[in-house]
mmCIF file of C-alpha atoms in Angstrom:
data_model
loop_
_atom_site.group_PDB
_atom_site.id
_atom_site.type_symbol
_atom_site.label_atom_id
_atom_site.label_comp_id
_atom_site.label_asym_id
_atom_site.label_seq_id
_atom_site.Cartn_x
_atom_site.Cartn_y
_atom_site.Cartn_z
ATOM 1 C CA ASP A 6 -32.770 9.473 -44.632
ATOM 2 C CA ILE A 7 -30.767 7.418 -41.143
ATOM 3 C CA GLN A 8 -29.283 4.592 -43.247
ATOM 4 C CA MET A 9 -28.994 1.294 -41.707
ATOM 5 C CA THR A 10 -26.620 -0.696 -42.991
ATOM 6 C CA GLN A 11 -26.963 -4.349 -41.726
ATOM 7 C CA SER A 12 -25.143 -7.181 -42.544
ATOM 8 C CA PRO A 13 -24.660 -10.107 -43.068
ATOM 9 C CA SER A 14 -27.295 -10.222 -46.078
ATOM 10 C CA SER A 15 -26.696 -13.886 -45.525
ATOM 11 C CA LEU A 16 -25.460 -16.241 -42.963
ATOM 12 C CA SER A 17 -25.045 -20.056 -42.986
ATOM 13 C CA ALA A 18 -24.132 -22.221 -39.643
ATOM 14 C CA SER A 19 -24.544 -24.754 -37.290
ATOM 15 C CA LEU A 20 -26.373 -26.017 -35.095
ATOM 16 C CA GLY A 21 -24.851 -24.792 -31.684
ATOM 17 C CA ASP A 22 -23.078 -21.499 -33.051
ATOM 18 C CA ARG A 23 -23.077 -17.891 -31.816
ATOM 19 C CA VAL A 24 -24.454 -16.185 -34.540
ATOM 20 C CA THR A 25 -23.950 -11.874 -34.479
ATOM 21 C CA ILE A 26 -25.860 -9.918 -37.032
ATOM 22 C CA THR A 27 -24.934 -5.872 -37.276
ATOM 23 C CA CYS A 28 -26.889 -2.848 -38.371
ATOM 24 C CA ARG A 29 -24.981 0.119 -38.681
ATOM 25 C CA ALA A 30 -26.136 3.999 -37.907
ATOM 26 C CA SER A 31 -25.669 6.798 -40.558
ATOM 27 C CA GLN A 32 -26.518 9.298 -37.765
ATOM 28 C CA ASP A 33 -26.764 8.474 -33.845
ATOM 29 C CA ILE A 34 -29.777 6.863 -32.978
ATOM 30 C CA GLY A 35 -29.586 6.281 -29.295
ATOM 31 C CA ASN A 36 -30.986 2.741 -28.095
ATOM 32 C CA TYR A 37 -33.913 3.660 -30.420
ATOM 33 C CA LEU A 38 -33.635 0.330 -32.457
ATOM 34 C CA THR A 39 -35.564 -2.696 -32.491
ATOM 35 C CA TRP A 40 -34.416 -6.093 -33.573
ATOM 36 C CA PHE A 41 -37.490 -8.469 -35.862
ATOM 37 C CA GLN A 42 -37.453 -11.991 -36.433
ATOM 38 C CA GLN A 43 -39.610 -12.881 -40.098
ATOM 39 C CA LYS A 44 -40.046 -16.822 -40.976
ATOM 40 C CA PRO A 45 -41.003 -17.442 -44.841
ATOM 41 C CA GLY A 46 -45.375 -16.117 -45.005
ATOM 42 C CA LYS A 47 -45.274 -14.800 -41.455
ATOM 43 C CA SER A 48 -45.435 -11.070 -40.151
ATOM 44 C CA PRO A 49 -42.329 -9.987 -38.404
ATOM 45 C CA ARG A 50 -41.742 -11.033 -34.888
ATOM 46 C CA ARG A 51 -40.153 -8.444 -32.378
ATOM 47 C CA MET A 52 -36.874 -9.553 -30.645
ATOM 48 C CA ILE A 53 -34.995 -7.090 -29.155
ATOM 49 C CA TYR A 54 -36.538 -3.611 -28.345
ATOM 50 C CA GLY A 55 -35.199 -0.132 -26.887
ATOM 51 C CA ALA A 56 -31.132 -2.177 -28.580
ATOM 52 C CA THR A 57 -30.889 -3.847 -25.747
ATOM 53 C CA ASN A 58 -34.260 -5.682 -24.075
ATOM 54 C CA LEU A 59 -35.196 -8.695 -24.289
ATOM 55 C CA ALA A 60 -39.113 -8.731 -25.968
ATOM 56 C CA ALA A 61 -42.068 -10.950 -24.285
ATOM 57 C CA GLY A 62 -41.533 -14.670 -25.123
ATOM 58 C CA VAL A 63 -38.366 -14.364 -26.931
ATOM 59 C CA PRO A 64 -36.000 -17.173 -25.732
ATOM 60 C CA SER A 65 -32.988 -15.797 -23.452
ATOM 61 C CA ARG A 66 -30.592 -16.986 -26.432
ATOM 62 C CA PHE A 67 -31.103 -13.614 -28.094
ATOM 63 C CA SER A 68 -29.379 -11.092 -26.925
ATOM 64 C CA GLY A 69 -29.205 -7.334 -28.197
ATOM 65 C CA SER A 70 -25.874 -5.176 -27.894
ATOM 66 C CA ARG A 71 -24.497 -1.514 -29.232
ATOM 67 C CA SER A 72 -20.833 -0.052 -29.615
ATOM 68 C CA GLY A 73 -21.353 3.058 -30.645
ATOM 69 C CA SER A 74 -23.559 2.958 -34.230
ATOM 70 C CA ASP A 75 -23.099 -0.601 -34.632
ATOM 71 C CA TYR A 76 -25.870 -2.599 -32.745
ATOM 72 C CA SER A 77 -25.765 -6.153 -32.954
ATOM 73 C CA LEU A 78 -28.083 -9.019 -32.880
ATOM 74 C CA THR A 79 -26.630 -12.528 -31.039
ATOM 75 C CA ILE A 80 -28.357 -15.903 -31.195
ATOM 76 C CA SER A 81 -26.107 -17.845 -28.318
ATOM 77 C CA SER A 82 -25.977 -21.347 -29.592
ATOM 78 C CA LEU A 83 -28.578 -21.265 -32.742
ATOM 79 C CA GLU A 84 -31.178 -23.803 -32.661
ATOM 80 C CA SER A 85 -32.886 -24.884 -36.086
ATOM 81 C CA GLU A 86 -36.269 -22.974 -35.192
ATOM 82 C CA ASP A 87 -33.709 -19.808 -35.473
ATOM 83 C CA VAL A 88 -34.223 -20.363 -39.317
ATOM 84 C CA ALA A 89 -35.081 -16.946 -40.721
ATOM 85 C CA ASP A 90 -34.585 -13.368 -42.064
ATOM 86 C CA TYR A 91 -33.457 -10.936 -39.424
ATOM 87 C CA HIS A 92 -34.674 -6.883 -39.737
ATOM 88 C CA CYS A 93 -33.129 -4.142 -37.728
ATOM 89 C CA LEU A 94 -35.348 -0.399 -37.240
ATOM 90 C CA GLN A 95 -34.414 2.884 -36.411
ATOM 91 C CA SER A 96 -37.543 4.436 -34.541
ATOM 92 C CA ILE A 97 -35.408 7.867 -33.620
ATOM 93 C CA GLN A 98 -36.343 9.944 -36.330
ATOM 94 C CA TYR A 99 -38.931 9.866 -39.597
ATOM 95 C CA PRO A 100 -38.922 7.891 -41.782
ATOM 96 C CA HIS A 101 -38.208 5.390 -39.712
ATOM 97 C CA THR A 102 -36.259 3.044 -41.631
ATOM 98 C CA PHE A 103 -35.263 -0.297 -41.978
ATOM 99 C CA GLY A 104 -31.841 -2.309 -42.716
ATOM 100 C CA SER A 105 -31.551 -4.778 -45.668
ATOM 101 C CA GLY A 106 -32.401 -7.542 -43.822
ATOM 102 C CA THR A 107 -30.064 -10.825 -42.836
ATOM 103 C CA LYS A 108 -30.907 -14.512 -44.150
ATOM 104 C CA LEU A 109 -29.718 -17.261 -41.173
ATOM 105 C CA GLU A 110 -30.152 -20.991 -42.407
ATOM 106 C CA ILE A 111 -28.589 -23.633 -41.338
ATOM 107 C CA LYS A 112 -25.241 -24.680 -42.723
ATOM 108 C CA GLN B 26 -54.971 -10.637 -26.228
ATOM 109 C CA VAL B 27 -54.021 -7.783 -28.780
ATOM 110 C CA GLN B 28 -54.892 -8.840 -32.339
ATOM 111 C CA LEU B 29 -54.735 -6.811 -35.680
ATOM 112 C CA GLN B 30 -56.753 -8.443 -38.460
ATOM 113 C CA GLN B 31 -56.379 -7.333 -41.949
ATOM 114 C CA SER B 32 -58.468 -8.005 -45.032
ATOM 115 C CA GLY B 33 -57.984 -10.508 -47.732
ATOM 116 C CA ALA B 34 -55.834 -10.149 -50.650
ATOM 117 C CA GLU B 35 -56.543 -7.898 -53.530
ATOM 118 C CA LEU B 36 -56.177 -7.907 -57.146
ATOM 119 C CA VAL B 37 -56.360 -4.568 -59.098
ATOM 120 C CA LYS B 38 -55.616 -3.018 -62.171
ATOM 121 C CA PRO B 39 -53.178 -0.335 -63.227
ATOM 122 C CA GLY B 40 -54.287 3.315 -62.141
ATOM 123 C CA SER B 41 -56.704 1.922 -60.034
ATOM 124 C CA SER B 42 -56.752 2.441 -55.829
ATOM 125 C CA VAL B 43 -56.917 -0.288 -53.317
ATOM 126 C CA LYS B 44 -58.112 0.262 -49.622
ATOM 127 C CA ILE B 45 -57.147 -2.363 -47.300
ATOM 128 C CA SER B 46 -58.104 -2.134 -43.510
ATOM 129 C CA CYS B 47 -56.555 -3.481 -40.263
ATOM 130 C CA LYS B 48 -59.024 -4.146 -37.225
ATOM 131 C CA ALA B 49 -57.832 -4.573 -33.960
ATOM 132 C CA SER B 50 -59.470 -5.777 -30.584
ATOM 133 C CA GLY B 51 -57.974 -6.827 -26.982
ATOM 134 C CA TYR B 52 -57.046 -3.182 -26.149
ATOM 135 C CA THR B 53 -57.783 0.528 -26.196
ATOM 136 C CA PHE B 54 -57.602 1.745 -30.098
ATOM 137 C CA THR B 55 -57.377 5.245 -29.762
ATOM 138 C CA SER B 56 -54.357 5.186 -27.102
ATOM 139 C CA TYR B 57 -52.161 3.306 -29.412
ATOM 140 C CA ASP B 58 -50.290 4.710 -32.932
ATOM 141 C CA MET B 59 -50.904 2.213 -36.050
ATOM 142 C CA HIS B 60 -48.004 2.146 -38.388
ATOM 143 C CA TRP B 61 -48.030 0.770 -42.020
ATOM 144 C CA ILE B 62 -45.510 -0.966 -43.278
ATOM 145 C CA LYS B 63 -44.641 -2.408 -46.818
ATOM 146 C CA GLN B 64 -42.846 -5.127 -48.151
ATOM 147 C CA GLN B 65 -41.853 -6.601 -51.468
ATOM 148 C CA PRO B 66 -41.310 -9.972 -53.044
ATOM 149 C CA GLY B 67 -38.046 -10.370 -51.916
ATOM 150 C CA ASN B 68 -37.448 -7.319 -50.337
ATOM 151 C CA GLY B 69 -36.856 -5.751 -46.958
ATOM 152 C CA LEU B 70 -39.683 -3.817 -44.943
ATOM 153 C CA GLU B 71 -40.059 0.096 -45.828
ATOM 154 C CA TRP B 72 -42.068 2.120 -43.059
ATOM 155 C CA ILE B 73 -45.263 4.140 -44.777
ATOM 156 C CA GLY B 74 -46.183 6.317 -42.109
ATOM 157 C CA TRP B 75 -48.604 5.938 -39.056
ATOM 158 C CA ILE B 76 -51.900 7.359 -37.629
ATOM 159 C CA TYR B 77 -53.090 8.048 -34.259
ATOM 160 C CA PRO B 78 -57.099 6.749 -34.164
ATOM 161 C CA GLY B 79 -57.626 9.257 -31.141
ATOM 162 C CA ASN B 80 -57.286 12.444 -32.761
ATOM 163 C CA GLY B 81 -56.281 11.027 -36.453
ATOM 164 C CA ASN B 82 -52.698 12.603 -36.659
ATOM 165 C CA THR B 83 -51.199 11.154 -39.617
ATOM 166 C CA LYS B 84 -47.037 10.862 -40.007
ATOM 167 C CA TYR B 85 -45.684 9.713 -43.784
ATOM 168 C CA ASN B 86 -42.250 9.134 -44.782
ATOM 169 C CA GLN B 87 -42.319 11.506 -47.486
ATOM 170 C CA LYS B 88 -41.894 8.646 -50.272
ATOM 171 C CA PHE B 89 -45.831 7.777 -49.944
ATOM 172 C CA ASN B 90 -47.287 10.764 -50.062
ATOM 173 C CA GLY B 91 -49.705 11.303 -52.560
ATOM 174 C CA LYS B 92 -50.107 7.455 -53.114
ATOM 175 C CA ALA B 93 -50.855 6.263 -49.401
ATOM 176 C CA THR B 94 -53.733 7.938 -47.383
ATOM 177 C CA LEU B 95 -53.854 6.248 -43.565
ATOM 178 C CA THR B 96 -57.871 6.563 -41.484
ATOM 179 C CA ALA B 97 -58.575 5.037 -38.806
ATOM 180 C CA ASP B 98 -62.882 4.642 -37.631
ATOM 181 C CA LYS B 99 -63.354 4.776 -33.997
ATOM 182 C CA SER B 100 -66.375 3.114 -34.024
ATOM 183 C CA SER B 101 -65.372 -0.481 -35.195
ATOM 184 C CA SER B 102 -62.094 0.040 -34.095
ATOM 185 C CA THR B 103 -60.551 -0.478 -37.905
ATOM 186 C CA ALA B 104 -57.709 1.515 -39.581
ATOM 187 C CA TYR B 105 -57.629 1.756 -43.106
ATOM 188 C CA MET B 106 -54.705 2.773 -45.987
ATOM 189 C CA GLN B 107 -55.366 3.760 -48.836
ATOM 190 C CA LEU B 108 -53.295 3.028 -52.114
ATOM 191 C CA SER B 109 -53.972 5.250 -55.380
ATOM 192 C CA SER B 110 -52.551 4.864 -58.924
ATOM 193 C CA LEU B 111 -51.320 1.722 -58.555
ATOM 194 C CA THR B 112 -48.574 0.424 -60.565
ATOM 195 C CA SER B 113 -46.458 -2.937 -60.896
ATOM 196 C CA GLU B 114 -44.152 -1.256 -58.005
ATOM 197 C CA ASP B 115 -47.113 -0.907 -55.345
ATOM 198 C CA SER B 116 -47.161 -4.727 -55.511
ATOM 199 C CA ALA B 117 -46.391 -6.176 -51.843
ATOM 200 C CA VAL B 118 -47.170 -7.057 -48.730
ATOM 201 C CA TYR B 119 -48.305 -4.478 -46.484
ATOM 202 C CA PHE B 120 -49.174 -4.731 -42.717
ATOM 203 C CA CYS B 121 -50.221 -2.765 -39.989
ATOM 204 C CA ALA B 122 -48.718 -2.750 -36.971
ATOM 205 C CA ARG B 123 -49.609 -1.432 -32.918
ATOM 206 C CA GLU B 124 -46.699 1.138 -31.284
ATOM 207 C CA ARG B 125 -43.783 -0.080 -30.681
ATOM 208 C CA PHE B 126 -44.115 -2.770 -33.082
ATOM 209 C CA ALA B 127 -45.171 -5.671 -30.327
ATOM 210 C CA TYR B 128 -48.254 -6.480 -32.555
ATOM 211 C CA TRP B 129 -48.787 -6.856 -36.263
ATOM 212 C CA GLY B 130 -51.071 -8.102 -38.771
ATOM 213 C CA GLN B 131 -50.789 -10.837 -40.717
ATOM 214 C CA GLY B 132 -50.178 -9.141 -43.444
ATOM 215 C CA THR B 133 -52.573 -8.189 -46.962
ATOM 216 C CA LEU B 134 -50.829 -8.995 -50.734
ATOM 217 C CA VAL B 135 -51.719 -6.389 -53.262
ATOM 218 C CA THR B 136 -51.122 -7.683 -56.886
ATOM 219 C CA VAL B 137 -51.486 -4.626 -59.313
ATOM 220 C CA SER B 138 -51.849 -6.556 -62.803
ATOM 221 C CA SER B 139 -53.868 -5.717 -65.882
#
């Protein structure tokens, strides 16, 4: 199975900060990488698909990028509503596998 | 608008089975895969498998072979997941999500307890 190593596991940042979360794939996954935001008690929400494509309705402060086997989700200027868990998913190979998640909080 | 409405929370006994549903609306049910995902309390997400309602084809995470069975009823646009031989390790929230994960159900909490 492809391992998705997500870091950090938790992150505390100030409002307005630039925040980056990373997933490293154990094998080549091309751009088959999706980022999700999940707020407490809610379903995951797709934020980025195809590694770099912003999903419909997602604020432009969110972006996705790739450098080799490292995939990043960046929030350019942190807002209070961004407090959530974030997950990555590879969908190139079965079984699809998620990262272990990042808990983002406001400092 | 696309909606996935899941069935309500279940409290079930160890060793029993449970069948949860995901009713789709707002799109052609038979044209898109339906995925199922598990989330244990405080844990990350785990992909269980998918079903293509158009022809009933399925693909499972080997870890869930024998545990989860995915079916779909075209007449009611509803996908189902049956979980068998339940143990405490099966206590979790289970989500359905349409192909490409743009749309998710609200989740179904399954609690396995005697």
